[in-house]
C-alpha positions as a printed Julia matrix, in Angstrom:
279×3 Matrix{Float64}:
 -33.64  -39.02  58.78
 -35.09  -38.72  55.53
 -38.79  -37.86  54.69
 -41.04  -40.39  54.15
 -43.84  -40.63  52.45
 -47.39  -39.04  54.99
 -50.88  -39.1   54.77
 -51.12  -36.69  52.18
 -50.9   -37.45  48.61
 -47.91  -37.38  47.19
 -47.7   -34.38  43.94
 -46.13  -33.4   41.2
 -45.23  -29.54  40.61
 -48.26  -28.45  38.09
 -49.58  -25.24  36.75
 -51.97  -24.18  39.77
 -49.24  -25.47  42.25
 -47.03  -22.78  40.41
 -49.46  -20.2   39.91
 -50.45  -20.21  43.78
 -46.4   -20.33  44.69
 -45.08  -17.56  42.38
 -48.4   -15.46  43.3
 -47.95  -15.99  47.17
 -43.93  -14.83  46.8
 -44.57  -12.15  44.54
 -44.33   -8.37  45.23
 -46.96   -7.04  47.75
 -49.14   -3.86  48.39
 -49.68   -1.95  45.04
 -47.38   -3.8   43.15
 -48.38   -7.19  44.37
 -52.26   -6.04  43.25
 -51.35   -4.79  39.66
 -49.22   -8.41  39.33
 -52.67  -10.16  40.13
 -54.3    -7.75  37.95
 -51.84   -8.82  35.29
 -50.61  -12.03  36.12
 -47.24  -12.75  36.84
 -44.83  -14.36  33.47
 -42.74  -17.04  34.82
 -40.25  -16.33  32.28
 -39.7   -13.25  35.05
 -39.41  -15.11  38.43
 -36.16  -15.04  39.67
 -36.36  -16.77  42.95
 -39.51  -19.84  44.08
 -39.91  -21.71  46.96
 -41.68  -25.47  46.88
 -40.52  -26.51  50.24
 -43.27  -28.75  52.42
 -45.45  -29.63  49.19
 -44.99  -33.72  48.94
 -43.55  -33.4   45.48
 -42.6   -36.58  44.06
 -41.61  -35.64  40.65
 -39.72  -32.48  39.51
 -41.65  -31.41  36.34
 -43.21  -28.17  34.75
 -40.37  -25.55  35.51
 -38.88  -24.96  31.95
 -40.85  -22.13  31.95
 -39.04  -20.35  34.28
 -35.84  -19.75  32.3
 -34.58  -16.96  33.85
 -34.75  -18.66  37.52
 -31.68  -17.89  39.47
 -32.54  -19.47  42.78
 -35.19  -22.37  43.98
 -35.99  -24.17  47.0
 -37.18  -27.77  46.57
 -36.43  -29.07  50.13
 -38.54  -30.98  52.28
 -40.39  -32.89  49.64
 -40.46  -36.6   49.02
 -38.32  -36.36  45.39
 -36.6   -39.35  44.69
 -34.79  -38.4   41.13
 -32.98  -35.09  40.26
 -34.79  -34.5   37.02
 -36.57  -31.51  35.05
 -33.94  -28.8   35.64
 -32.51  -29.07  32.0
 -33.66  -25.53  31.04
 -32.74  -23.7   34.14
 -29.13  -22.53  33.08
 -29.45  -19.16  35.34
 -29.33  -21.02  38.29
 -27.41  -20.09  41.02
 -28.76  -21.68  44.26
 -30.52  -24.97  44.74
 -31.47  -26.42  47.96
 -32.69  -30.21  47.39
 -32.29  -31.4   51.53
 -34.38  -33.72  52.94
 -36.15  -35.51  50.08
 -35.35  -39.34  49.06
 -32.68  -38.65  46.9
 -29.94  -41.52  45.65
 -28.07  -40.47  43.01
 -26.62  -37.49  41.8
 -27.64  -36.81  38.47
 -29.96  -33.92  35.92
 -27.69  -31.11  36.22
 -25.36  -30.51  33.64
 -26.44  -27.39  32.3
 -26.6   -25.59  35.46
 -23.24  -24.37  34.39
 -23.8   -21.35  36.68
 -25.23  -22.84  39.83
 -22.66  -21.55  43.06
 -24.55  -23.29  45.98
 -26.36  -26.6   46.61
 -27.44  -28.65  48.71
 -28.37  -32.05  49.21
 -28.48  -32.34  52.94
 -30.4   -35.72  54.25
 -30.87  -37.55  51.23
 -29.8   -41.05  50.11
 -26.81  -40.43  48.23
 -24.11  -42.52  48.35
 -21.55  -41.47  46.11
 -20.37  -38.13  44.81
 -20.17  -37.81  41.33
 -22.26  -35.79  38.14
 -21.38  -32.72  39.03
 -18.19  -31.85  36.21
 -20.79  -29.09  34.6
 -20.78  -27.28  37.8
 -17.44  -25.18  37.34
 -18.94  -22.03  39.52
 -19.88  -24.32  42.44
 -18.77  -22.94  46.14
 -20.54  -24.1   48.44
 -21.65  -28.26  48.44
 -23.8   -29.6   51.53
 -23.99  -33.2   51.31
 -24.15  -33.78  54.97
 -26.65  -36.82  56.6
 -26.08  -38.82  53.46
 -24.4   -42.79  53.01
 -21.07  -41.32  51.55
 -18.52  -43.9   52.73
 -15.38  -44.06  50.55
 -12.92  -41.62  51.54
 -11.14  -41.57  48.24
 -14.4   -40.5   47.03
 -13.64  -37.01  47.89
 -11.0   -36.93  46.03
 -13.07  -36.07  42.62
 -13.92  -32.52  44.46
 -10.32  -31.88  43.59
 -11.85  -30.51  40.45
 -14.28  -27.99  41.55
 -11.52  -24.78  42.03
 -14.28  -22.59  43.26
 -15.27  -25.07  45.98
 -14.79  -22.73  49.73
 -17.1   -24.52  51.51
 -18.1   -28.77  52.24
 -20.29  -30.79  54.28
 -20.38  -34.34  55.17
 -21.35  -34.02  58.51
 -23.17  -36.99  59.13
 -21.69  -39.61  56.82
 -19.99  -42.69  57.6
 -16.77  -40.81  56.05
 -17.2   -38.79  58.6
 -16.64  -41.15  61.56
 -13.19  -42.09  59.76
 -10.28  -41.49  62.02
  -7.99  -39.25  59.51
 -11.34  -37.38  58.14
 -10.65  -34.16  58.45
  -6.58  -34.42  58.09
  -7.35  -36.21  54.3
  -9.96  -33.45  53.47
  -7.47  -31.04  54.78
  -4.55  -32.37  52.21
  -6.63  -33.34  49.18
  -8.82  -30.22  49.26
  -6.49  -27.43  49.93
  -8.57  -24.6   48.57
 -11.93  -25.52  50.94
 -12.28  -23.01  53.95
 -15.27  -24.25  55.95
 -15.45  -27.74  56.4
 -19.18  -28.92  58.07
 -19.54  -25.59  59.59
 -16.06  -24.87  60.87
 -13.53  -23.07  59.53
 -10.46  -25.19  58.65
  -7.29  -23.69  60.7
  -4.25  -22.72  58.94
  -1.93  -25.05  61.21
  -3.85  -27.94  60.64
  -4.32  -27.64  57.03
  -0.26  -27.3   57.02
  -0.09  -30.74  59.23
  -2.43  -32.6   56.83
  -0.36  -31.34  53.41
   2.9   -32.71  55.44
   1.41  -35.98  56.37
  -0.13  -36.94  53.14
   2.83  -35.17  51.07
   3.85  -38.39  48.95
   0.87  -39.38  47.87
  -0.36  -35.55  46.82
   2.82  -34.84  45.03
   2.59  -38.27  43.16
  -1.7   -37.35  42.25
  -0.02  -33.77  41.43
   2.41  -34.9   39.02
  -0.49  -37.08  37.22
  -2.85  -34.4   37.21
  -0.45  -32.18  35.33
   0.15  -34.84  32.99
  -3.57  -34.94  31.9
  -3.57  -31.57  31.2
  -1.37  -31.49  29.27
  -2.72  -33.92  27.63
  -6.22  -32.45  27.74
  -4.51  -29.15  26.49
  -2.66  -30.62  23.27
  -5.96  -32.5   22.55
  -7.69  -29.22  22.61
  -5.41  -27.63  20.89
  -6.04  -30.19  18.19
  -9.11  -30.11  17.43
  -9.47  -26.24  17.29
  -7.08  -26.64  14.48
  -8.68  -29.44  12.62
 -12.17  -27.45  12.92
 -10.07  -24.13  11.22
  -8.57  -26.44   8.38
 -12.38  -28.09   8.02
 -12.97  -24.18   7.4
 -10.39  -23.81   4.9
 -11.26  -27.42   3.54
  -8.0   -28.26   4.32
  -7.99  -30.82   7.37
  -5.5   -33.1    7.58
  -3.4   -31.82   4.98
  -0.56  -31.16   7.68
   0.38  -34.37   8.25
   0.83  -37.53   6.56
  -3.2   -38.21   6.16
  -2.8   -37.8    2.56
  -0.16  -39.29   1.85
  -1.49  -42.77   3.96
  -4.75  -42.5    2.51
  -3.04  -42.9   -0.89
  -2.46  -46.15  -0.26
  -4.86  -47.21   2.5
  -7.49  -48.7   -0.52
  -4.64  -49.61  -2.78
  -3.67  -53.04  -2.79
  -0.57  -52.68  -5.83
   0.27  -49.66  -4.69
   1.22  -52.0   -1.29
   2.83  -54.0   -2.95
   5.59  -51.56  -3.15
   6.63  -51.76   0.26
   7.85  -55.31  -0.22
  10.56  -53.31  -2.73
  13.86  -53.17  -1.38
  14.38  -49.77   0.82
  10.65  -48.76   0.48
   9.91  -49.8    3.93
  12.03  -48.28   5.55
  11.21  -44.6    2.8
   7.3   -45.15   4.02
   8.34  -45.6    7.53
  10.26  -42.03   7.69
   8.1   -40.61   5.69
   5.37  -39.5    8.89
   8.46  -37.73  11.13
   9.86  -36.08   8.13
């Protein structure tokens, strides 16, 4: 179930809340002493813990910039906000808050692992900046559309899944369409996914992959020649040259030109302006 609101006031993350966290996880003995001595920069911390605080509101971490793992779980959060500047990050455990949507993390371009076990989410989406991510734990959530999954396709790093808990999850060909759609996953909600079956699910749902395949080769290509585009518009804009490869010129010659279009009504002309772009 997810955590509701106590008896206790609900917080937000502020400078003393920090100060006490980052000084109770620091280094101990001598080192931990000098640290107090000195204080401790949160530009340095690389790992803090906020679990079991009654946060409401994700705010005051851009100072930690350098943060490569943090622990938010077991809070009340409703909205995954004020994470914008922590583009080290690696692991992030948001489980058991009041979460709905998926959202506030597209420049955690390096995060590998997170979770957001027992929340409120309902459908998986937001994460396209997350090209490192392996492990996803979305277990005890409201996911219910199985073609849902499907958008996981794109994560190629992705070894392990959870959605334990789900009313996906009580579908009858679950596992088989996870199996099929996701071949590269190896642990699906805390088992790992047998060779055999993962061969009986591709067979079943062979068609349909081969058909989602043969489109998703298609937009790459397409993604690719657009790409490949651009970069060499931006290295004629360099040369102040763009466009100048194609028939840009030549069309803009007459796109303000109202006798010059008159010409096309000329006998032959048409059909001259017409070739003129292939050739």
């Amino acid at each position: 179930m997810n955590r509701m609101y106590n008896s206790m006031e609900p917080r937000v993350i502020d400078d003393d809340m920090l100060k006490v966290a980052v000084g109770e996880q620091g280094p101990r003995e001598e080192a931990g002493q000098l640290a107090k001595q000195e204080g401790i920069l949160f530009k340095d911390v690389m790992s803090l813990q906020l679990d079991f605080q009654n946060i409401l509101h994700i705010d005051n971490l851009w100072q930690f910039e350098n943060l490569r793992k943090l622990q938010l779980d077991n809070n009340i959060i409703e909205k995954i906000e004020g994470l914008e500047n922590l583009v080290h990050l690696v692991w992030l455990d948001l489980s058991f808050n009041n979460i709905e949507a998926i959202e506030g993390l597209d420049t955690l371009v390096n995060l590998e692992d997170l979770s957001l076990f027992n929340n409120r989410i309902s459908k998986i989406d937001s994460l396209d900046a997350l090209v490192k991510l392996q492990v996803l734990s979305l277990g005890n959530n409201q996911i219910d559309n199985m073609m849902n999954l499907i958008y996981l396709r794109k994560f190629k790093c992705l070894r392990t899944l959870n959605l334990s808990g789900n009313p996906i999850a009580e579908a009858e060909d679950y596992k088989m369409f996870i199996y099929a759609y996701l071949p590269d996953l190896v642990y699906l909600d805390f088992r790992r996914i047998d060779d055999h079956a993962k061969k009986m699910a591709e067979m079943k749902h062979q068609y349909s992959i081969d058909e989602m395949k043969h489109r998703e080769n298609q937009m790459q290509i397409k993604q690719e020649e657009e790409q490949a585009r651009r970069m060499k518009l931006e290295e004629h804009k360099m040369a102040f040259v763009e466009h100048l490869d194609d028939s840009y010129l030549f069309d803009s010659m007459y796109a303000e030109d109202v006798e010059g279009n008159k010409l096309s009504y000329l006998p032959g002309v048409g059909d001259l302006l017409a070739a003129y772009p292939s050739q």
